[in-house]
CSV table of C-alpha atoms in Angstrom, one decimal:
chain,number,residue,atom,x,y,z
A,239,MET,CA,-42.4,-47.3,-33.5
A,240,SER,CA,-41.1,-43.8,-32.8
A,241,ILE,CA,-39.1,-42.8,-29.7
A,242,ASN,CA,-38.0,-39.4,-30.2
A,243,GLU,CA,-35.4,-37.9,-28.1
A,244,VAL,CA,-35.8,-34.4,-26.2
A,245,PHE,CA,-32.3,-32.7,-26.2
A,246,MET,CA,-30.9,-29.3,-24.4
A,247,PRO,CA,-30.9,-26.4,-26.9
A,248,ALA,CA,-28.7,-23.5,-27.0
A,249,LEU,CA,-30.9,-20.4,-26.0
A,250,SER,CA,-28.2,-17.9,-26.9
A,251,SER,CA,-24.6,-17.5,-28.5
A,252,THR,CA,-22.6,-18.5,-25.6
A,253,MET,CA,-24.6,-21.2,-23.6
A,254,THR,CA,-22.7,-24.4,-23.5
A,255,GLU,CA,-25.1,-25.9,-20.6
A,256,GLY,CA,-28.4,-25.6,-19.6
A,257,LYS,CA,-30.0,-25.9,-16.2
A,258,ILE,CA,-33.9,-27.9,-15.9
A,259,VAL,CA,-35.9,-25.2,-13.7
A,260,SER,CA,-38.7,-27.1,-13.5
A,261,TRP,CA,-40.8,-29.8,-16.1
A,262,VAL,CA,-44.0,-28.5,-17.3
A,263,LYS,CA,-45.1,-32.1,-18.3
A,264,SER,CA,-45.0,-35.3,-16.1
A,265,PRO,CA,-44.4,-38.7,-17.3
A,266,GLY,CA,-47.2,-40.1,-19.4
A,267,ASP,CA,-48.7,-36.8,-20.0
A,268,LYS,CA,-49.8,-36.0,-23.5
A,269,VAL,CA,-47.6,-33.5,-25.5
A,270,GLU,CA,-49.2,-31.4,-28.1
A,271,LYS,CA,-46.9,-29.6,-31.4
A,272,GLY,CA,-46.1,-26.2,-30.1
A,273,GLU,CA,-46.8,-26.8,-26.1
A,274,THR,CA,-44.1,-25.9,-23.6
A,275,VAL,CA,-42.6,-29.2,-22.0
A,276,VAL,CA,-40.0,-27.8,-19.4
A,277,VAL,CA,-38.2,-24.3,-18.6
A,278,VAL,CA,-35.2,-24.4,-18.8
A,279,GLU,CA,-32.2,-22.0,-17.2
A,280,SER,CA,-29.8,-20.4,-19.7
A,281,ASP,CA,-27.1,-18.5,-18.9
A,282,LYS,CA,-29.1,-15.4,-19.2
A,283,ALA,CA,-32.6,-16.0,-18.7
A,284,ASP,CA,-35.1,-18.9,-18.2
A,285,MET,CA,-36.8,-20.1,-21.3
A,286,ASP,CA,-39.9,-21.5,-22.2
A,287,VAL,CA,-38.9,-24.9,-24.4
A,288,GLU,CA,-41.6,-26.2,-26.9
A,289,THR,CA,-41.8,-29.7,-29.0
A,290,PHE,CA,-42.7,-29.9,-32.8
A,291,TYR,CA,-44.4,-33.6,-32.4
A,292,GLU,CA,-47.3,-34.9,-30.9
A,293,GLY,CA,-46.6,-38.0,-28.8
A,294,TYR,CA,-46.1,-38.7,-24.6
A,295,LEU,CA,-43.7,-37.4,-22.5
A,296,ALA,CA,-42.1,-41.3,-21.5
A,297,HIS,CA,-39.0,-40.7,-19.6
A,298,ILE,CA,-37.2,-37.6,-18.3
A,299,ILE,CA,-33.6,-38.2,-18.3
A,300,VAL,CA,-32.3,-34.7,-16.3
A,301,PRO,CA,-34.7,-34.4,-13.1
A,302,ALA,CA,-35.2,-30.5,-12.6
A,303,GLY,CA,-32.8,-28.7,-10.9
A,304,GLU,CA,-29.2,-30.8,-12.9
A,305,THR,CA,-28.1,-29.3,-15.7
A,306,ALA,CA,-26.8,-30.8,-19.1
A,307,PRO,CA,-24.4,-29.4,-21.8
A,308,VAL,CA,-26.1,-28.0,-24.9
A,309,GLY,CA,-27.1,-31.1,-27.2
A,310,ALA,CA,-28.2,-33.6,-24.6
A,311,ALA,CA,-30.7,-35.9,-24.2
A,312,ILE,CA,-33.3,-34.4,-21.4
A,313,ALA,CA,-36.1,-36.6,-22.2
A,314,TYR,CA,-38.3,-38.9,-24.2
A,315,ILE,CA,-41.3,-38.8,-26.3
A,316,ALA,CA,-43.1,-42.1,-27.7
A,317,GLU,CA,-45.7,-41.3,-30.1
A,318,THR,CA,-48.1,-43.9,-28.5
A,319,GLU,CA,-48.6,-44.7,-25.2
A,320,ALA,CA,-47.7,-48.5,-25.7
A,321,GLU,CA,-44.0,-47.3,-26.5
A,322,ILE,CA,-43.5,-45.5,-23.1
A,323,ALA,CA,-42.8,-48.7,-21.3
A,324,THR,CA,-40.2,-49.2,-24.4
A,325,ALA,CA,-38.6,-45.4,-24.3
A,326,LYS,CA,-38.4,-46.5,-20.5
A,327,SER,CA,-36.0,-49.6,-21.2
A,328,LEU,CA,-34.0,-47.0,-23.3
A,329,ALA,CA,-33.3,-44.6,-20.5
A,330,ASN,CA,-31.7,-47.7,-18.5
A,331,ALA,CA,-30.0,-49.0,-22.1
A,332,ASP,CA,-26.9,-48.2,-23.1
A,333,ASN,CA,-26.3,-45.9,-25.9
A,334,ALA,CA,-25.7,-49.5,-28.3
A,335,ALA,CA,-29.1,-51.0,-28.0
A,336,ALA,CA,-30.8,-53.8,-29.2
A,337,PRO,CA,-31.2,-54.2,-32.9
A,338,SER,CA,-35.0,-54.1,-32.0
A,339,THR,CA,-35.5,-50.8,-30.8
A,340,PRO,CA,-35.1,-48.1,-33.2
A,341,ALA,CA,-32.6,-45.2,-32.0
A,342,PRO,CA,-34.2,-42.2,-31.1
A,343,THR,CA,-34.0,-39.1,-33.1
A,344,PRO,CA,-34.0,-36.2,-32.2
A,345,VAL,CA,-37.0,-33.7,-31.2
A,346,ALA,CA,-37.3,-30.7,-33.0
A,347,VAL,CA,-38.1,-27.3,-30.0
A,348,ALA,CA,-38.0,-24.1,-30.0
A,349,ALA,CA,-37.6,-21.3,-26.9
A,350,VAL,CA,-39.4,-19.0,-25.7
A,351,ALA,CA,-39.1,-16.1,-23.8
A,352,ALA,CA,-42.4,-15.9,-22.0
A,353,PRO,CA,-43.0,-16.0,-19.1
A,354,VAL,CA,-44.1,-19.3,-17.3
A,355,THR,CA,-48.0,-19.1,-16.6
A,356,ALA,CA,-49.6,-20.0,-13.5
A,357,SER,CA,-50.6,-23.7,-14.9
A,358,GLN,CA,-47.2,-24.7,-15.7
A,359,ASN,CA,-46.4,-24.5,-12.1
A,360,GLY,CA,-43.5,-26.6,-10.9
A,361,SER,CA,-41.4,-29.2,-11.3
A,362,ASN,CA,-43.0,-32.1,-12.6
A,363,HIS,CA,-46.3,-30.4,-13.3
A,364,GLN,CA,-47.4,-31.2,-9.5
A,365,PRO,CA,-50.2,-29.5,-7.7
A,366,GLY,CA,-49.1,-27.3,-4.9
A,367,ARG,CA,-46.1,-26.1,-6.8
A,368,VAL,CA,-45.6,-22.4,-7.3
A,369,VAL,CA,-44.3,-20.7,-10.0
A,370,VAL,CA,-41.1,-19.1,-8.8
A,371,SER,CA,-38.1,-16.8,-9.8
A,372,PRO,CA,-34.3,-18.3,-8.9
A,373,ARG,CA,-34.1,-14.9,-7.0
A,374,ALA,CA,-37.2,-15.2,-4.7
A,375,ARG,CA,-36.5,-18.8,-4.5
A,376,LYS,CA,-33.0,-18.1,-3.1
A,377,LEU,CA,-34.1,-15.9,-0.9
A,378,ALA,CA,-36.9,-17.8,1.1
A,379,LYS,CA,-34.8,-20.1,1.4
A,380,GLU,CA,-32.7,-18.1,3.3
A,381,LEU,CA,-35.8,-16.8,5.4
A,382,LYS,CA,-37.3,-19.9,5.8
A,383,ILE,CA,-40.6,-18.8,3.7
A,384,ASP,CA,-43.0,-21.2,2.6
A,385,LEU,CA,-43.4,-20.3,-0.6
A,386,ASN,CA,-47.1,-21.6,-0.9
A,387,THR,CA,-48.4,-19.5,1.4
A,388,LEU,CA,-47.6,-16.2,-0.8
A,389,THR,CA,-49.5,-15.0,-4.1
A,390,GLY,CA,-47.2,-13.7,-7.3
A,391,SER,CA,-47.5,-10.1,-8.4
A,392,GLY,CA,-45.0,-11.0,-11.1
A,393,PRO,CA,-46.4,-11.7,-14.9
A,394,TYR,CA,-48.7,-14.5,-14.7
A,395,GLY,CA,-48.7,-14.6,-10.8
A,396,ARG,CA,-45.2,-15.7,-10.9
A,397,ILE,CA,-43.3,-15.2,-7.6
A,398,VAL,CA,-40.8,-12.2,-7.4
A,399,ALA,CA,-38.2,-11.3,-4.9
A,400,GLU,CA,-40.5,-8.6,-3.6
A,401,ASP,CA,-42.9,-10.9,-2.7
A,402,VAL,CA,-40.4,-12.9,-0.6
A,403,GLU,CA,-39.2,-9.3,1.1
A,404,VAL,CA,-43.7,-8.7,1.3
A,405,ALA,CA,-43.8,-11.9,3.4
A,406,VAL,CA,-41.1,-11.4,5.6
A,407,GLY,CA,-42.5,-7.7,6.7
A,408,LYS,CA,-45.8,-9.8,7.7
A,409,VAL,CA,-44.6,-12.4,9.6
A,410,GLN,CA,-40.9,-11.0,10.8
A,411,PRO,CA,-41.0,-8.9,14.1
A,412,ILE,CA,-40.6,-5.4,13.7
A,413,ALA,CA,-37.5,-5.9,15.6
A,414,THR,CA,-35.7,-8.8,14.2
A,415,PRO,CA,-33.3,-7.8,11.7
A,416,VAL,CA,-33.5,-9.2,8.4
A,417,VAL,CA,-31.1,-9.6,5.4
A,418,THR,CA,-32.1,-10.0,1.8
A,419,ALA,CA,-30.3,-10.4,-1.1
A,420,ALA,CA,-30.5,-6.9,-1.7
A,421,PRO,CA,-29.6,-3.9,1.0
A,422,VAL,CA,-33.1,-2.0,1.0
A,423,PRO,CA,-35.6,-1.9,4.3
A,424,VAL,CA,-38.0,-4.7,4.5
A,425,PRO,CA,-41.4,-2.8,2.6
A,426,VAL,CA,-44.2,-2.5,4.7
A,427,PRO,CA,-47.3,-4.7,5.1
A,428,VAL,CA,-49.4,-3.7,2.7
A,429,ALA,CA,-53.0,-5.3,1.5
A,430,ALA,CA,-51.7,-6.4,-2.1
A,431,PRO,CA,-47.9,-6.8,-3.6
A,432,ALA,CA,-47.0,-4.8,-5.8
A,433,PRO,CA,-43.5,-5.1,-8.3
A,434,VAL,CA,-41.6,-1.7,-7.4
A,435,PRO,CA,-41.0,0.2,-10.3
A,436,VAL,CA,-37.0,-0.2,-11.1
A,437,ALA,CA,-35.3,3.3,-11.7
A,438,ALA,CA,-31.8,2.6,-11.1
A,439,PRO,CA,-29.2,1.5,-13.4
A,440,ALA,CA,-28.3,-1.6,-11.5
A,441,PRO,CA,-29.1,-3.5,-8.8
A,442,VAL,CA,-27.9,-2.5,-5.3
A,443,PRO,CA,-25.3,-4.7,-3.6
A,444,VAL,CA,-26.1,-7.4,-2.4
A,445,VAL,CA,-25.4,-8.8,1.5
A,446,SER,CA,-23.5,-12.1,1.4
A,447,SER,CA,-25.5,-14.7,2.7
A,448,ALA,CA,-22.3,-17.1,2.4
A,449,VAL,CA,-21.5,-19.2,5.4
A,450,PRO,CA,-17.5,-19.3,6.3
A,451,GLY,CA,-15.8,-22.5,5.2
A,452,GLN,CA,-18.8,-23.3,2.9
A,453,ILE,CA,-18.2,-23.6,-1.3
A,454,VAL,CA,-21.0,-22.2,-2.8
A,455,PRO,CA,-21.7,-23.8,-6.5
A,456,PHE,CA,-21.3,-21.0,-9.5
A,457,THR,CA,-24.9,-20.2,-11.0
A,458,THR,CA,-25.4,-20.5,-14.5
A,459,LEU,CA,-25.3,-17.0,-15.1
A,460,GLN,CA,-22.2,-17.0,-12.9
A,461,ASN,CA,-20.5,-19.8,-14.9
A,462,ALA,CA,-21.3,-17.6,-18.6
A,463,VAL,CA,-19.7,-14.9,-16.9
A,464,VAL,CA,-15.9,-16.8,-16.0
A,465,ARG,CA,-16.1,-18.1,-19.5
A,466,GLY,CA,-16.9,-15.1,-21.0
A,467,MET,CA,-13.7,-12.8,-18.6
A,468,VAL,CA,-11.3,-16.2,-19.3
A,469,ALA,CA,-12.0,-15.4,-23.0
A,470,SER,CA,-11.1,-11.4,-22.8
A,471,LEU,CA,-7.7,-12.5,-21.2
A,472,SER,CA,-6.4,-13.4,-25.3
A,473,VAL,CA,-7.3,-10.2,-26.5
A,474,PRO,CA,-5.0,-7.7,-26.1
A,475,VAL,CA,-6.5,-4.1,-24.7
A,476,PHE,CA,-5.7,-0.7,-23.8
A,477,ARG,CA,-6.9,1.9,-21.5
A,478,VAL,CA,-7.0,5.6,-21.8
A,479,SER,CA,-8.9,8.3,-19.2
A,480,TYR,CA,-10.6,11.0,-19.2
A,481,THR,CA,-12.0,13.8,-16.9
A,482,ILE,CA,-15.2,15.3,-18.1
A,483,SER,CA,-17.1,18.7,-16.5
A,484,THR,CA,-20.8,17.0,-15.6
A,485,ASP,CA,-22.5,20.3,-14.3
A,486,GLY,CA,-24.2,21.0,-17.5
A,487,LEU,CA,-25.7,17.2,-17.7
A,488,ASP,CA,-26.6,17.5,-14.1
A,489,LYS,CA,-28.7,20.5,-14.6
A,490,LEU,CA,-30.7,18.7,-17.9
A,491,TYR,CA,-30.9,15.4,-15.4
A,492,LYS,CA,-32.5,17.7,-12.8
A,493,GLN,CA,-35.0,19.2,-15.2
A,494,ILE,CA,-35.7,16.6,-17.5
A,495,LYS,CA,-36.5,13.3,-14.3
A,496,SER,CA,-39.5,14.1,-13.6
A,497,LYS,CA,-40.7,12.6,-17.2
A,498,GLY,CA,-39.2,9.2,-16.6
A,499,VAL,CA,-35.7,9.9,-17.9
A,500,THR,CA,-32.4,8.5,-16.3
A,501,MET,CA,-29.0,9.3,-16.1
A,502,THR,CA,-28.3,5.6,-17.8
A,503,ALA,CA,-30.3,6.6,-20.6
A,504,LEU,CA,-28.7,10.2,-21.6
A,505,LEU,CA,-24.9,8.8,-20.7
A,506,ALA,CA,-25.8,5.7,-23.5
A,507,LYS,CA,-27.4,8.2,-25.9
A,508,ALA,CA,-24.3,10.9,-25.2
A,509,VAL,CA,-22.3,8.1,-25.9
A,510,ALA,CA,-23.7,6.8,-29.2
A,511,VAL,CA,-23.9,10.3,-30.8
A,512,THR,CA,-20.8,10.3,-30.3
A,513,LEU,CA,-19.7,6.8,-31.5
A,514,GLN,CA,-21.4,8.5,-34.7
A,515,LYS,CA,-18.4,10.1,-35.6
A,516,HIS,CA,-16.3,7.6,-34.2
A,517,PRO,CA,-17.7,3.9,-36.1
A,518,ILE,CA,-14.7,2.3,-35.2
A,519,LEU,CA,-15.1,2.2,-31.7
A,520,ASN,CA,-18.5,0.4,-32.4
A,521,ALA,CA,-16.3,-2.0,-34.9
A,522,SER,CA,-15.4,-5.4,-33.4
A,523,TYR,CA,-12.3,-8.0,-34.1
A,524,SER,CA,-12.7,-10.8,-36.5
A,525,ASP,CA,-10.3,-13.4,-38.2
A,526,GLU,CA,-11.5,-11.9,-41.3
A,527,GLY,CA,-10.8,-7.9,-40.2
A,528,ILE,CA,-12.8,-5.4,-38.9
A,529,VAL,CA,-16.8,-5.8,-38.5
A,530,ASN,CA,-18.1,-2.2,-38.8
A,531,HIS,CA,-21.7,-2.5,-37.1
A,532,PRO,CA,-25.0,-1.1,-39.0
A,533,ASN,CA,-26.5,0.4,-35.6
A,534,ILE,CA,-24.9,1.8,-32.3
A,535,ASN,CA,-26.3,-0.8,-29.5
A,536,VAL,CA,-25.4,0.4,-26.4
A,537,SER,CA,-25.1,-2.5,-23.6
A,538,VAL,CA,-25.0,-1.3,-20.1
A,539,ALA,CA,-23.8,-3.7,-17.2
A,540,VAL,CA,-26.2,-4.8,-14.6
A,541,ALA,CA,-25.3,-7.1,-11.5
A,542,MET,CA,-27.8,-9.7,-11.1
A,543,ASP,CA,-29.0,-9.7,-7.1
A,544,ASP,CA,-28.1,-14.0,-6.9
A,545,GLY,CA,-24.8,-13.5,-8.6
A,546,GLY,CA,-23.7,-13.0,-12.4
A,547,LEU,CA,-24.0,-10.1,-14.3
A,548,ILE,CA,-25.7,-9.2,-17.6
A,549,THR,CA,-25.8,-6.4,-20.5
A,550,PRO,CA,-29.1,-5.3,-21.2
A,551,VAL,CA,-29.2,-3.7,-24.8
A,552,LEU,CA,-30.4,-0.1,-25.5
A,553,GLN,CA,-30.7,-0.6,-29.7
A,554,ASN,CA,-30.4,2.3,-32.0
A,555,ALA,CA,-29.4,4.3,-28.6
A,556,ASP,CA,-28.1,7.2,-31.4
A,557,THR,CA,-31.6,7.9,-33.1
A,558,VAL,CA,-34.1,7.0,-30.0
A,559,ASP,CA,-35.2,9.9,-28.6
A,560,ILE,CA,-34.2,9.8,-24.6
A,561,TYR,CA,-37.8,9.7,-23.5
A,562,SER,CA,-38.1,6.5,-25.2
A,563,LEU,CA,-35.2,5.2,-24.3
A,564,SER,CA,-35.5,5.7,-20.1
A,565,ARG,CA,-38.7,3.6,-20.5
A,566,ASN,CA,-37.0,1.1,-22.7
A,567,TRP,CA,-34.1,1.2,-20.0
A,568,LYS,CA,-37.1,0.6,-17.4
A,569,SER,CA,-38.5,-2.2,-19.1
A,570,LEU,CA,-35.0,-4.3,-19.8
A,571,VAL,CA,-33.8,-3.5,-16.1
A,572,GLU,CA,-36.9,-5.3,-15.2
A,573,ARG,CA,-37.1,-8.3,-17.4
A,574,ALA,CA,-33.5,-8.7,-16.6
A,575,ARG,CA,-34.2,-9.3,-13.0
A,576,ALA,CA,-36.7,-11.3,-13.7
A,577,LYS,CA,-34.5,-13.5,-15.9
A,578,GLN,CA,-37.2,-12.6,-19.0
A,579,LEU,CA,-35.3,-10.9,-21.7
A,580,GLN,CA,-35.2,-12.1,-25.2
A,581,PRO,CA,-31.8,-13.1,-26.8
A,582,ALA,CA,-31.4,-9.4,-28.7
A,583,GLU,CA,-32.1,-7.9,-26.0
A,584,TYR,CA,-29.0,-9.1,-23.8
A,585,ASN,CA,-26.1,-10.4,-26.7
A,586,SER,CA,-27.0,-7.6,-29.6
A,587,GLY,CA,-24.8,-4.8,-28.2
A,588,THR,CA,-22.2,-3.7,-30.3
A,589,PHE,CA,-20.7,-1.4,-27.4
A,590,THR,CA,-21.0,-1.6,-23.8
A,591,LEU,CA,-21.3,0.9,-20.6
A,592,SER,CA,-19.8,0.2,-17.2
A,593,ASN,CA,-21.1,2.5,-14.1
A,594,LEU,CA,-20.2,2.5,-10.6
A,595,GLY,CA,-19.8,6.0,-10.3
A,596,MET,CA,-23.6,5.0,-8.5
A,597,PHE,CA,-21.5,3.6,-5.8
A,598,GLY,CA,-19.1,6.7,-5.4
A,599,VAL,CA,-16.5,4.6,-7.2
A,600,ASP,CA,-13.7,7.1,-8.5
A,601,THR,CA,-12.6,5.6,-11.5
A,602,PHE,CA,-11.9,2.1,-12.3
A,603,ASP,CA,-11.0,-0.6,-16.0
A,604,ALA,CA,-13.8,-2.2,-16.9
A,605,ILE,CA,-12.8,-5.7,-18.8
A,606,LEU,CA,-13.7,-5.8,-22.6
A,607,PRO,CA,-16.6,-8.2,-23.5
A,608,PRO,CA,-16.1,-11.1,-25.7
A,609,GLY,CA,-17.3,-9.6,-28.9
A,610,GLN,CA,-16.9,-6.1,-28.8
A,611,GLY,CA,-14.5,-4.0,-29.5
A,612,SER,CA,-14.6,-1.2,-26.4
A,613,ILE,CA,-16.2,-0.5,-23.2
A,614,LEU,CA,-16.8,2.6,-21.3
A,615,ALA,CA,-16.0,2.7,-17.0
A,616,ILE,CA,-17.8,5.2,-15.8
A,617,GLY,CA,-16.8,7.0,-12.0
A,618,ALA,CA,-18.2,8.8,-9.6
A,619,SER,CA,-19.3,12.5,-10.9
A,620,ARG,CA,-17.8,14.6,-8.0
A,621,PRO,CA,-17.1,18.2,-6.9
A,622,GLN,CA,-13.6,19.7,-7.8
A,623,VAL,CA,-11.8,23.0,-7.5
A,624,VAL,CA,-10.4,23.5,-11.0
A,625,ALA,CA,-8.7,26.3,-12.5
A,626,THR,CA,-10.5,28.3,-15.0
A,627,VAL,CA,-9.8,30.0,-18.4
A,628,ASP,CA,-9.4,33.2,-16.5
A,629,GLY,CA,-6.8,32.3,-14.0
A,630,LEU,CA,-9.2,31.7,-11.5
A,631,PHE,CA,-10.5,29.1,-9.1
A,632,GLY,CA,-14.0,27.4,-9.4
A,633,VAL,CA,-15.6,24.4,-8.3
A,634,ARG,CA,-16.7,21.9,-10.8
A,635,GLN,CA,-18.1,18.5,-10.7
A,636,GLN,CA,-16.0,16.0,-12.9
A,637,MET,CA,-16.5,11.9,-13.1
A,638,GLN,CA,-13.8,10.7,-14.9
A,639,VAL,CA,-14.1,7.8,-17.7
A,640,THR,CA,-11.9,5.0,-18.8
A,641,VAL,CA,-12.5,3.3,-22.5
A,642,THR,CA,-11.0,0.1,-22.7
A,643,CYS,CA,-10.5,-1.1,-26.6
A,644,ASP,CA,-9.5,-4.3,-28.5
A,645,HIS,CA,-5.7,-3.0,-29.7
A,646,ARG,CA,-6.1,-5.6,-32.6
A,647,ILE,CA,-8.7,-2.4,-34.7
A,648,ILE,CA,-8.7,0.8,-32.2
A,649,TYR,CA,-5.5,2.5,-31.4
A,650,GLY,CA,-4.7,5.0,-29.3
A,651,ALA,CA,-5.3,8.1,-31.3
A,652,ASP,CA,-9.1,6.6,-32.0
A,653,ALA,CA,-10.1,6.4,-28.3
A,654,ALA,CA,-8.4,9.9,-27.4
A,655,GLY,CA,-10.8,11.3,-29.7
A,656,PHE,CA,-14.1,9.7,-29.2
A,657,LEU,CA,-13.9,11.0,-25.4
A,658,GLN,CA,-12.4,14.4,-26.4
A,659,ASP,CA,-15.5,14.4,-28.5
A,660,LEU,CA,-17.8,12.9,-25.7
A,661,ALA,CA,-16.4,15.3,-23.2
A,662,LYS,CA,-17.4,18.2,-25.5
A,663,LEU,CA,-20.8,17.0,-25.9
A,664,ILE,CA,-21.5,16.4,-22.2
A,665,GLU,CA,-19.7,19.7,-21.5
A,666,THR,CA,-21.1,22.5,-24.0
A,667,ASN,CA,-23.8,20.7,-25.2
A,668,PRO,CA,-26.1,18.6,-23.7
A,669,GLN,CA,-29.1,19.5,-24.5
A,670,PHE,CA,-28.8,18.2,-27.9
A,671,LEU,CA,-29.3,14.3,-26.0
A,672,THR,CA,-33.2,15.7,-26.3
A,673,MET,CA,-32.7,16.3,-29.3
């Protein structure tokens, strides 16, 4: 007799608990080796969890919508149909099982970030349920939209937030104001909804739907951010600010924007190229010493529309050409919003950019991410009256940047030298970023 235990897997290095999004299989269903049995929301993405064993899903311990810590049992798989009843009894018994009942053995599981297919439609695989992104589900609840009436435009028929917004445009009177998860106009009704290409480096601000006096539980992603920020408090940091003229960079951006280049990619490329000269800013602290990373992977902070923060990573940003880098960035943002990033796409960063300049913020201090040595905060580029070298006055576009560094491995002169060379590149040779 063999009854196996399915446990909550660790889907990322920072994950401590996971939320069951949906069970693809129902109790009593046959389970094949390598088949997806459950969709789990980690602290970064929704992941399909597969089992390496065959049998029958005998009992679900943690139902859809609930959370469990990493390593906790979430279901039992019986090897034969005859053992299903035994597994159910085991689920109701204390951990100290009867001597005649064998202790369950952990089932190896694998997690993949592939989208949930249309056949994997919802909790316990019940007919009539649909596959929905977390943001779309929240938005539909706020706007009282029946998800069963929508057709998903996401991968494999997944309903995304844009589908809900389109539905609002169809069913709501035009004069009725609609509060969505982001302050964007309600899309005009169209024959078939399609995903909107993402060009901005981060989602627009979220319109709060909080009810006064109500306590809203943290999402899994928000809890991960909380843990990371609290951990950062133990790191001794310092900050250095610098003013950079952006006239040349702005001119270059206008020239190549039509080719799909984003300002985020340009800034990431400029930072990555400068890090080649200042590798200590790309390093991180460990108890054994300074960790000098072999690659320059630039993370960029992105606020999620349904709460929390994620940092998609532009890997090898110093060597990838600006056009490929821009395409990569657009893809990363789209998949980050749909919670479909692979772990290496959000946890492999060696240096982080946080850009609030798009919101008109002049200057701010960014909190150092766990496991990294530096983060650069970028403010808005504004016209400023400055004195020129010939003693006259002129108007220049300028932005303020502030780097936050781990003082255990990085010193003031290191940060100042990095900012000085970054300014020199952006001000005097921005064309180098296209080479």
